[in-house]
Amino acid sequence: MLTEEDEPVVKESILKTKKLFVLDMDGTFYLGDRLIDGSLDFIKKLEATGKQYLFFTNNSSKTSDFYIKKLASMGLNITKDRILTSGDVTINYLKKYYNGKRIYLMATEIVEKEFLERGINLCTDDADAVVVAFDTSLTYEKLNIACKLIRNGSDFIATHPDFNCPTEDGFIPDCGAMCAFITASTGKKPKYLGKPYKETVDCILDHTGLTVDDIVFVGDRLYTDIATAYYHGATGLLVLSGETKLKDLENSDVKPDLIFESLKEVAEVL
Ligand SMILES: [Mg+2]
């Protein structure tokens, strides 16, 4: 049986074998606009020990360029290949299973531009599938088009399941809430992508060429970050710097493999 003194050794030996750290951002790397203490040193330690890292967010209202700028303002400069959003997971999924098909996309202007640039065939009628992203420019007209298309047989896909997005002013309705509106009108439920679904892991594997055994999902939410690892065979590392408190684990089916106070403590065992 392990004693408390054995614990850092076990954590160290698990993490030593891993090649890629998939990092959540809010609650893990920063809180709102404030960097969490030790985050930059954690990245330096990853680089010094030859580990790869990738930021991942379910937020599909913005593109990776937004997060590249945000991280740069906090002192971390990364290239575009080091960040993925649930929008990227959706593009990856559409290219595999809806190659060349007609897609009606409900999304912000910058996300729509990204889908077009990546070769997705966007349309407003006769769609093979309706894709709902976190559309902060949503209108009744867009909802009406989506409902009509789905009622007429288009598939229904959502970038991620979150009902609410936390902001400094409290929760704002997210992609899952928009899908609930469409479900209420059409009786159809979407296929969800993003965390915690398998398509997110597939997208990361396609992007990096690694296997699930190589990957650690790092985050502050049990039902998204840790669930992605738990349900699809990767390692889940929970940080207590955001939403989850230790007592939340008692009522959770989803269990992390490793628990740390913050990225600062992870850096100490790498
Ligand atoms: Mg988070």
PDB file of C-alpha atoms and ligand atoms in Angstrom:
ATOM      1  CA  MET A   1       0.000   0.000   0.000  1.00  0.00           C
ATOM      2  CA  LEU A   2       1.183   3.479  -0.815  1.00  0.00           C
ATOM      3  CA  THR A   3       2.066   5.893   1.950  1.00  0.00           C
ATOM      4  CA  GLU A   4       1.878   9.665   1.574  1.00  0.00           C
ATOM      5  CA  GLU A   5       5.666   9.777   1.117  1.00  0.00           C
ATOM      6  CA  ASP A   6       5.418   7.411  -1.867  1.00  0.00           C
ATOM      7  CA  GLU A   7       2.896   9.628  -3.625  1.00  0.00           C
ATOM      8  CA  PRO A   8       5.259  12.137  -5.333  1.00  0.00           C
ATOM      9  CA  VAL A   9       7.377   9.226  -6.594  1.00  0.00           C
ATOM     10  CA  VAL A  10       4.329   7.531  -8.131  1.00  0.00           C
ATOM     11  CA  LYS A  11       3.153  10.782  -9.723  1.00  0.00           C
ATOM     12  CA  GLU A  12       6.637  11.369 -11.087  1.00  0.00           C
ATOM     13  CA  SER A  13       6.889   7.884 -12.588  1.00  0.00           C
ATOM     14  CA  ILE A  14       3.472   8.187 -14.304  1.00  0.00           C
ATOM     15  CA  LEU A  15       4.243  11.611 -15.763  1.00  0.00           C
ATOM     16  CA  LYS A  16       7.790  10.673 -16.874  1.00  0.00           C
ATOM     17  CA  THR A  17       6.394   8.296 -19.519  1.00  0.00           C
ATOM     18  CA  LYS A  18       3.971  10.842 -21.020  1.00  0.00           C
ATOM     19  CA  LYS A  19       4.737  12.797 -24.178  1.00  0.00           C
ATOM     20  CA  LEU A  20       1.912  15.331 -24.507  1.00  0.00           C
ATOM     21  CA  PHE A  21       0.110  17.542 -21.983  1.00  0.00           C
ATOM     22  CA  VAL A  22      -3.280  18.792 -23.221  1.00  0.00           C
ATOM     23  CA  LEU A  23      -3.960  21.916 -21.189  1.00  0.00           C
ATOM     24  CA  ASP A  24      -7.263  23.504 -20.338  1.00  0.00           C
ATOM     25  CA  MET A  25      -6.976  27.285 -20.044  1.00  0.00           C
ATOM     26  CA  ASP A  26      -9.488  28.996 -17.708  1.00  0.00           C
ATOM     27  CA  GLY A  27      -9.109  27.674 -14.158  1.00  0.00           C
ATOM     28  CA  THR A  28      -5.962  25.778 -15.132  1.00  0.00           C
ATOM     29  CA  PHE A  29      -3.511  28.144 -16.797  1.00  0.00           C
ATOM     30  CA  TYR A  30      -5.204  31.430 -15.959  1.00  0.00           C
ATOM     31  CA  LEU A  31      -8.279  32.675 -14.099  1.00  0.00           C
ATOM     32  CA  GLY A  32     -10.115  35.200 -16.282  1.00  0.00           C
ATOM     33  CA  ASP A  33      -7.387  37.677 -17.207  1.00  0.00           C
ATOM     34  CA  ARG A  34      -4.980  36.684 -14.429  1.00  0.00           C
ATOM     35  CA  LEU A  35      -2.217  34.131 -14.939  1.00  0.00           C
ATOM     36  CA  ILE A  36      -2.197  31.430 -12.225  1.00  0.00           C
ATOM     37  CA  ASP A  37       1.073  31.500 -10.294  1.00  0.00           C
ATOM     38  CA  GLY A  38       3.606  29.002 -11.662  1.00  0.00           C
ATOM     39  CA  SER A  39       1.946  28.468 -15.080  1.00  0.00           C
ATOM     40  CA  LEU A  40       4.816  29.940 -17.096  1.00  0.00           C
ATOM     41  CA  ASP A  41       7.390  27.951 -15.086  1.00  0.00           C
ATOM     42  CA  PHE A  42       5.363  24.801 -15.798  1.00  0.00           C
ATOM     43  CA  ILE A  43       5.700  25.430 -19.572  1.00  0.00           C
ATOM     44  CA  LYS A  44       9.447  26.078 -19.148  1.00  0.00           C
ATOM     45  CA  LYS A  45       9.756  22.764 -17.284  1.00  0.00           C
ATOM     46  CA  LEU A  46       7.871  20.921 -20.061  1.00  0.00           C
ATOM     47  CA  GLU A  47      10.212  22.398 -22.649  1.00  0.00           C
ATOM     48  CA  ALA A  48      13.303  21.585 -20.557  1.00  0.00           C
ATOM     49  CA  THR A  49      12.211  17.948 -20.153  1.00  0.00           C
ATOM     50  CA  GLY A  50      11.316  17.512 -23.837  1.00  0.00           C
ATOM     51  CA  LYS A  51       7.540  17.205 -23.330  1.00  0.00           C
ATOM     52  CA  GLN A  52       5.004  18.548 -25.826  1.00  0.00           C
ATOM     53  CA  TYR A  53       1.964  20.618 -24.893  1.00  0.00           C
ATOM     54  CA  LEU A  54      -1.254  21.693 -26.535  1.00  0.00           C
ATOM     55  CA  PHE A  55      -3.912  24.112 -25.262  1.00  0.00           C
ATOM     56  CA  PHE A  56      -7.497  22.992 -25.754  1.00  0.00           C
ATOM     57  CA  THR A  57     -10.750  24.863 -25.149  1.00  0.00           C
ATOM     58  CA  ASN A  58     -14.375  23.951 -25.760  1.00  0.00           C
ATOM     59  CA  ASN A  59     -15.144  27.614 -26.490  1.00  0.00           C
ATOM     60  CA  SER A  60     -16.075  27.738 -30.194  1.00  0.00           C
ATOM     61  CA  SER A  61     -17.060  31.424 -30.282  1.00  0.00           C
ATOM     62  CA  LYS A  62     -13.451  32.382 -31.001  1.00  0.00           C
ATOM     63  CA  THR A  63     -10.613  30.950 -33.099  1.00  0.00           C
ATOM     64  CA  SER A  64      -7.154  29.907 -31.913  1.00  0.00           C
ATOM     65  CA  ASP A  65      -5.792  33.341 -32.941  1.00  0.00           C
ATOM     66  CA  PHE A  66      -7.744  34.955 -30.075  1.00  0.00           C
ATOM     67  CA  TYR A  67      -6.122  32.632 -27.514  1.00  0.00           C
ATOM     68  CA  ILE A  68      -2.664  33.074 -29.047  1.00  0.00           C
ATOM     69  CA  LYS A  69      -3.034  36.834 -28.431  1.00  0.00           C
ATOM     70  CA  LYS A  70      -4.428  36.330 -24.919  1.00  0.00           C
ATOM     71  CA  LEU A  71      -1.586  33.995 -23.906  1.00  0.00           C
ATOM     72  CA  ALA A  72       0.975  36.391 -25.439  1.00  0.00           C
ATOM     73  CA  SER A  73      -0.430  39.206 -23.274  1.00  0.00           C
ATOM     74  CA  MET A  74       0.326  36.976 -20.255  1.00  0.00           C
ATOM     75  CA  GLY A  75       3.898  36.316 -21.354  1.00  0.00           C
ATOM     76  CA  LEU A  76       3.566  33.053 -23.297  1.00  0.00           C
ATOM     77  CA  ASN A  77       4.215  33.056 -27.032  1.00  0.00           C
ATOM     78  CA  ILE A  78       2.898  29.986 -28.845  1.00  0.00           C
ATOM     79  CA  THR A  79       2.444  28.983 -32.466  1.00  0.00           C
ATOM     80  CA  LYS A  80      -0.916  28.017 -34.014  1.00  0.00           C
ATOM     81  CA  ASP A  81      -0.110  24.285 -33.910  1.00  0.00           C
ATOM     82  CA  ARG A  82      -0.119  24.424 -30.085  1.00  0.00           C
ATOM     83  CA  ILE A  83      -3.786  25.283 -29.701  1.00  0.00           C
ATOM     84  CA  LEU A  84      -7.061  23.578 -30.627  1.00  0.00           C
ATOM     85  CA  THR A  85     -10.695  24.518 -29.992  1.00  0.00           C
ATOM     86  CA  SER A  86     -13.894  22.473 -30.273  1.00  0.00           C
ATOM     87  CA  GLY A  87     -14.293  24.297 -33.612  1.00  0.00           C
ATOM     88  CA  ASP A  88     -11.125  22.537 -34.821  1.00  0.00           C
ATOM     89  CA  VAL A  89     -12.506  19.187 -33.599  1.00  0.00           C
ATOM     90  CA  THR A  90     -15.649  19.905 -35.643  1.00  0.00           C
ATOM     91  CA  ILE A  91     -13.677  20.783 -38.798  1.00  0.00           C
ATOM     92  CA  ASN A  92     -11.643  17.556 -38.332  1.00  0.00           C
ATOM     93  CA  TYR A  93     -14.881  15.570 -37.915  1.00  0.00           C
ATOM     94  CA  LEU A  94     -16.607  17.184 -40.938  1.00  0.00           C
ATOM     95  CA  LYS A  95     -13.573  16.502 -43.162  1.00  0.00           C
ATOM     96  CA  LYS A  96     -13.657  12.818 -42.162  1.00  0.00           C
ATOM     97  CA  TYR A  97     -17.391  12.113 -42.263  1.00  0.00           C
ATOM     98  CA  TYR A  98     -18.961  14.967 -44.289  1.00  0.00           C
ATOM     99  CA  ASN A  99     -16.242  15.528 -46.868  1.00  0.00           C
ATOM    100  CA  GLY A 100     -17.561  17.989 -49.510  1.00  0.00           C
ATOM    101  CA  LYS A 101     -21.077  17.873 -47.998  1.00  0.00           C
ATOM    102  CA  ARG A 102     -23.232  20.978 -47.532  1.00  0.00           C
ATOM    103  CA  ILE A 103     -23.098  22.445 -44.016  1.00  0.00           C
ATOM    104  CA  TYR A 104     -25.245  25.131 -42.398  1.00  0.00           C
ATOM    105  CA  LEU A 105     -23.056  26.674 -39.685  1.00  0.00           C
ATOM    106  CA  MET A 106     -24.452  28.722 -36.791  1.00  0.00           C
ATOM    107  CA  ALA A 107     -21.367  30.581 -35.551  1.00  0.00           C
ATOM    108  CA  THR A 108     -19.686  33.953 -35.096  1.00  0.00           C
ATOM    109  CA  GLU A 109     -18.202  35.688 -38.136  1.00  0.00           C
ATOM    110  CA  ILE A 110     -14.570  34.813 -37.311  1.00  0.00           C
ATOM    111  CA  VAL A 111     -15.422  31.136 -36.778  1.00  0.00           C
ATOM    112  CA  GLU A 112     -17.417  31.066 -40.038  1.00  0.00           C
ATOM    113  CA  LYS A 113     -14.389  32.546 -41.823  1.00  0.00           C
ATOM    114  CA  GLU A 114     -12.148  29.841 -40.318  1.00  0.00           C
ATOM    115  CA  PHE A 115     -14.478  27.019 -41.491  1.00  0.00           C
ATOM    116  CA  LEU A 116     -14.534  28.491 -45.030  1.00  0.00           C
ATOM    117  CA  GLU A 117     -10.748  28.891 -45.106  1.00  0.00           C
ATOM    118  CA  ARG A 118     -10.328  25.267 -44.011  1.00  0.00           C
ATOM    119  CA  GLY A 119     -12.472  24.085 -46.942  1.00  0.00           C
ATOM    120  CA  ILE A 120     -15.871  23.433 -45.349  1.00  0.00           C
ATOM    121  CA  ASN A 121     -18.721  23.862 -47.869  1.00  0.00           C
ATOM    122  CA  LEU A 122     -21.060  26.295 -46.065  1.00  0.00           C
ATOM    123  CA  CYS A 123     -24.620  26.953 -47.239  1.00  0.00           C
ATOM    124  CA  THR A 124     -28.001  28.193 -45.981  1.00  0.00           C
ATOM    125  CA  ASP A 125     -30.265  25.677 -47.746  1.00  0.00           C
ATOM    126  CA  ASP A 126     -30.318  21.959 -48.664  1.00  0.00           C
ATOM    127  CA  ALA A 127     -27.767  21.256 -45.921  1.00  0.00           C
ATOM    128  CA  ASP A 128     -26.573  17.719 -45.161  1.00  0.00           C
ATOM    129  CA  ALA A 129     -25.847  18.854 -41.636  1.00  0.00           C
ATOM    130  CA  VAL A 130     -26.492  21.778 -39.318  1.00  0.00           C
ATOM    131  CA  VAL A 131     -23.510  22.638 -37.102  1.00  0.00           C
ATOM    132  CA  VAL A 132     -24.133  24.713 -33.977  1.00  0.00           C
ATOM    133  CA  ALA A 133     -21.143  26.512 -32.443  1.00  0.00           C
ATOM    134  CA  PHE A 134     -21.099  28.956 -29.508  1.00  0.00           C
ATOM    135  CA  ASP A 135     -22.679  31.733 -31.575  1.00  0.00           C
ATOM    136  CA  THR A 136     -22.594  35.005 -29.637  1.00  0.00           C
ATOM    137  CA  SER A 137     -24.085  36.686 -32.728  1.00  0.00           C
ATOM    138  CA  LEU A 138     -27.127  34.368 -32.709  1.00  0.00           C
ATOM    139  CA  THR A 139     -30.411  35.686 -34.167  1.00  0.00           C
ATOM    140  CA  TYR A 140     -33.967  34.332 -34.376  1.00  0.00           C
ATOM    141  CA  GLU A 141     -33.473  34.064 -38.142  1.00  0.00           C
ATOM    142  CA  LYS A 142     -30.469  31.733 -37.716  1.00  0.00           C
ATOM    143  CA  LEU A 143     -32.353  29.561 -35.196  1.00  0.00           C
ATOM    144  CA  ASN A 144     -35.300  29.377 -37.570  1.00  0.00           C
ATOM    145  CA  ILE A 145     -33.107  28.259 -40.506  1.00  0.00           C
ATOM    146  CA  ALA A 146     -31.416  25.609 -38.317  1.00  0.00           C
ATOM    147  CA  CYS A 147     -34.766  24.259 -37.074  1.00  0.00           C
ATOM    148  CA  LYS A 148     -36.248  24.138 -40.586  1.00  0.00           C
ATOM    149  CA  LEU A 149     -33.255  22.260 -41.984  1.00  0.00           C
ATOM    150  CA  ILE A 150     -33.193  19.744 -39.112  1.00  0.00           C
ATOM    151  CA  ARG A 151     -36.955  19.212 -39.387  1.00  0.00           C
ATOM    152  CA  ASN A 152     -36.418  18.467 -43.084  1.00  0.00           C
ATOM    153  CA  GLY A 153     -33.798  15.808 -42.347  1.00  0.00           C
ATOM    154  CA  SER A 154     -30.398  17.545 -41.963  1.00  0.00           C
ATOM    155  CA  ASP A 155     -28.104  15.966 -39.365  1.00  0.00           C
ATOM    156  CA  PHE A 156     -27.635  18.003 -36.175  1.00  0.00           C
ATOM    157  CA  ILE A 157     -24.082  18.469 -34.858  1.00  0.00           C
ATOM    158  CA  ALA A 158     -22.845  20.672 -31.980  1.00  0.00           C
ATOM    159  CA  THR A 159     -19.252  21.763 -31.380  1.00  0.00           C
ATOM    160  CA  HIS A 160     -19.516  21.112 -27.606  1.00  0.00           C
ATOM    161  CA  PRO A 161     -22.141  20.390 -24.915  1.00  0.00           C
ATOM    162  CA  ASP A 162     -21.590  23.225 -22.389  1.00  0.00           C
ATOM    163  CA  PHE A 163     -24.857  24.912 -21.368  1.00  0.00           C
ATOM    164  CA  ASN A 164     -23.162  27.948 -19.855  1.00  0.00           C
ATOM    165  CA  CYS A 165     -19.886  29.790 -20.258  1.00  0.00           C
ATOM    166  CA  PRO A 166     -18.393  31.435 -17.156  1.00  0.00           C
ATOM    167  CA  THR A 167     -17.427  35.108 -17.512  1.00  0.00           C
ATOM    168  CA  GLU A 168     -16.404  37.834 -15.051  1.00  0.00           C
ATOM    169  CA  ASP A 169     -20.084  38.903 -14.937  1.00  0.00           C
ATOM    170  CA  GLY A 170     -21.393  35.379 -14.301  1.00  0.00           C
ATOM    171  CA  PHE A 171     -22.727  32.731 -16.689  1.00  0.00           C
ATOM    172  CA  ILE A 172     -23.726  33.422 -20.291  1.00  0.00           C
ATOM    173  CA  PRO A 173     -25.716  30.866 -22.377  1.00  0.00           C
ATOM    174  CA  ASP A 174     -23.407  28.585 -24.381  1.00  0.00           C
ATOM    175  CA  CYS A 175     -23.719  26.106 -27.274  1.00  0.00           C
ATOM    176  CA  GLY A 176     -25.638  23.448 -25.289  1.00  0.00           C
ATOM    177  CA  ALA A 177     -28.354  25.970 -24.394  1.00  0.00           C
ATOM    178  CA  MET A 178     -28.719  27.014 -28.051  1.00  0.00           C
ATOM    179  CA  CYS A 179     -29.041  23.335 -29.021  1.00  0.00           C
ATOM    180  CA  ALA A 180     -31.721  22.863 -26.321  1.00  0.00           C
ATOM    181  CA  PHE A 181     -33.807  25.552 -28.072  1.00  0.00           C
ATOM    182  CA  ILE A 182     -33.491  23.672 -31.397  1.00  0.00           C
ATOM    183  CA  THR A 183     -34.275  20.337 -29.690  1.00  0.00           C
ATOM    184  CA  ALA A 184     -37.416  21.862 -28.142  1.00  0.00           C
ATOM    185  CA  SER A 185     -38.621  22.953 -31.580  1.00  0.00           C
ATOM    186  CA  THR A 186     -37.596  19.900 -33.644  1.00  0.00           C
ATOM    187  CA  GLY A 187     -37.561  17.008 -31.152  1.00  0.00           C
ATOM    188  CA  LYS A 188     -34.051  16.113 -32.423  1.00  0.00           C
ATOM    189  CA  LYS A 189     -30.929  15.952 -30.266  1.00  0.00           C
ATOM    190  CA  PRO A 190     -27.470  16.908 -31.570  1.00  0.00           C
ATOM    191  CA  LYS A 191     -24.355  14.806 -31.839  1.00  0.00           C
ATOM    192  CA  TYR A 192     -22.001  16.633 -29.484  1.00  0.00           C
ATOM    193  CA  LEU A 193     -18.266  17.027 -30.184  1.00  0.00           C
ATOM    194  CA  GLY A 194     -15.632  18.817 -28.029  1.00  0.00           C
ATOM    195  CA  LYS A 195     -14.666  17.687 -24.511  1.00  0.00           C
ATOM    196  CA  PRO A 196     -15.516  15.057 -23.138  1.00  0.00           C
ATOM    197  CA  TYR A 197     -16.248  13.250 -26.416  1.00  0.00           C
ATOM    198  CA  LYS A 198     -14.080  10.784 -28.330  1.00  0.00           C
ATOM    199  CA  GLU A 199     -13.865  13.039 -31.415  1.00  0.00           C
ATOM    200  CA  THR A 200     -11.751  15.460 -29.349  1.00  0.00           C
ATOM    201  CA  VAL A 201      -9.244  12.707 -28.565  1.00  0.00           C
ATOM    202  CA  ASP A 202      -9.320  11.612 -32.243  1.00  0.00           C
ATOM    203  CA  CYS A 203      -8.608  15.184 -33.370  1.00  0.00           C
ATOM    204  CA  ILE A 204      -5.626  15.433 -30.991  1.00  0.00           C
ATOM    205  CA  LEU A 205      -4.274  12.052 -32.149  1.00  0.00           C
ATOM    206  CA  ASP A 206      -4.682  13.106 -35.815  1.00  0.00           C
ATOM    207  CA  HIS A 207      -2.988  16.437 -35.039  1.00  0.00           C
ATOM    208  CA  THR A 208       0.000  14.957 -33.171  1.00  0.00           C
ATOM    209  CA  GLY A 209       0.406  11.383 -34.439  1.00  0.00           C
ATOM    210  CA  LEU A 210       0.591  10.123 -30.825  1.00  0.00           C
ATOM    211  CA  THR A 211      -1.449   7.391 -29.040  1.00  0.00           C
ATOM    212  CA  VAL A 212      -3.763   7.824 -26.022  1.00  0.00           C
ATOM    213  CA  ASP A 213      -1.119   6.265 -23.741  1.00  0.00           C
ATOM    214  CA  ASP A 214       1.149   9.240 -24.484  1.00  0.00           C
ATOM    215  CA  ILE A 215      -1.392  11.858 -23.413  1.00  0.00           C
ATOM    216  CA  VAL A 216      -2.288  13.618 -20.161  1.00  0.00           C
ATOM    217  CA  PHE A 217      -5.419  15.793 -20.066  1.00  0.00           C
ATOM    218  CA  VAL A 218      -4.894  18.587 -17.553  1.00  0.00           C
ATOM    219  CA  GLY A 219      -7.821  20.630 -16.285  1.00  0.00           C
ATOM    220  CA  ASP A 220      -9.980  21.950 -13.451  1.00  0.00           C
ATOM    221  CA  ARG A 221     -13.343  20.378 -14.473  1.00  0.00           C
ATOM    222  CA  LEU A 222     -14.188  16.738 -13.749  1.00  0.00           C
ATOM    223  CA  TYR A 223     -17.075  16.438 -16.254  1.00  0.00           C
ATOM    224  CA  THR A 224     -15.168  17.863 -19.245  1.00  0.00           C
ATOM    225  CA  ASP A 225     -11.357  17.861 -18.868  1.00  0.00           C
ATOM    226  CA  ILE A 226     -10.982  14.777 -16.685  1.00  0.00           C
ATOM    227  CA  ALA A 227     -13.911  12.918 -18.296  1.00  0.00           C
ATOM    228  CA  THR A 228     -12.181  13.172 -21.699  1.00  0.00           C
ATOM    229  CA  ALA A 229      -9.254  11.203 -20.284  1.00  0.00           C
ATOM    230  CA  TYR A 230     -11.360   8.878 -18.098  1.00  0.00           C
ATOM    231  CA  TYR A 231     -13.695   7.681 -20.876  1.00  0.00           C
ATOM    232  CA  HIS A 232     -11.157   7.394 -23.693  1.00  0.00           C
ATOM    233  CA  GLY A 233      -8.065   5.817 -22.143  1.00  0.00           C
ATOM    234  CA  ALA A 234      -5.775   8.798 -21.530  1.00  0.00           C
ATOM    235  CA  THR A 235      -4.403  10.027 -18.173  1.00  0.00           C
ATOM    236  CA  GLY A 236      -6.458  12.654 -16.312  1.00  0.00           C
ATOM    237  CA  LEU A 237      -4.673  15.232 -14.170  1.00  0.00           C
ATOM    238  CA  LEU A 238      -6.940  17.414 -12.030  1.00  0.00           C
ATOM    239  CA  VAL A 239      -5.739  20.791 -10.799  1.00  0.00           C
ATOM    240  CA  LEU A 240      -7.539  22.377  -7.857  1.00  0.00           C
ATOM    241  CA  SER A 241      -6.831  25.939  -9.069  1.00  0.00           C
ATOM    242  CA  GLY A 242     -10.268  26.374 -10.685  1.00  0.00           C
ATOM    243  CA  GLU A 243     -13.772  24.954 -10.362  1.00  0.00           C
ATOM    244  CA  THR A 244     -13.308  21.592  -8.602  1.00  0.00           C
ATOM    245  CA  LYS A 245     -12.680  21.172  -4.870  1.00  0.00           C
ATOM    246  CA  LEU A 246     -11.412  17.917  -3.323  1.00  0.00           C
ATOM    247  CA  LYS A 247     -14.821  17.188  -1.747  1.00  0.00           C
ATOM    248  CA  ASP A 248     -16.438  17.223  -5.250  1.00  0.00           C
ATOM    249  CA  LEU A 249     -14.617  13.955  -5.972  1.00  0.00           C
ATOM    250  CA  GLU A 250     -16.783  12.067  -3.450  1.00  0.00           C
ATOM    251  CA  ASN A 251     -19.883  12.409  -5.661  1.00  0.00           C
ATOM    252  CA  SER A 252     -18.179  11.993  -9.030  1.00  0.00           C
ATOM    253  CA  ASP A 253     -18.089   8.811 -11.148  1.00  0.00           C
ATOM    254  CA  VAL A 254     -15.308  10.399 -13.139  1.00  0.00           C
ATOM    255  CA  LYS A 255     -12.013  10.020 -11.259  1.00  0.00           C
ATOM    256  CA  PRO A 256      -8.712  11.720 -12.064  1.00  0.00           C
ATOM    257  CA  ASP A 257      -5.527   9.608 -12.164  1.00  0.00           C
ATOM    258  CA  LEU A 258      -3.575  12.411 -10.543  1.00  0.00           C
ATOM    259  CA  ILE A 259      -4.474  15.454  -8.418  1.00  0.00           C
ATOM    260  CA  PHE A 260      -2.354  18.571  -7.913  1.00  0.00           C
ATOM    261  CA  GLU A 261      -3.004  21.958  -6.310  1.00  0.00           C
ATOM    262  CA  SER A 262      -1.920  23.765  -9.491  1.00  0.00           C
ATOM    263  CA  LEU A 263       0.469  23.560 -12.453  1.00  0.00           C
ATOM    264  CA  LYS A 264       3.187  24.878 -10.141  1.00  0.00           C
ATOM    265  CA  GLU A 265       3.108  21.593  -8.167  1.00  0.00           C
ATOM    266  CA  VAL A 266       3.044  19.547 -11.402  1.00  0.00           C
ATOM    267  CA  ALA A 267       6.280  21.262 -12.485  1.00  0.00           C
ATOM    268  CA  GLU A 268       7.937  20.099  -9.260  1.00  0.00           C
ATOM    269  CA  VAL A 269       7.564  16.395 -10.131  1.00  0.00           C
ATOM    270  CA  LEU A 270       8.367  16.607 -13.846  1.00  0.00           C
TER     271      LEU A 270
HETATM  272 MG    MG B   1     -11.314  25.171 -17.029  1.00  0.00          MG
END
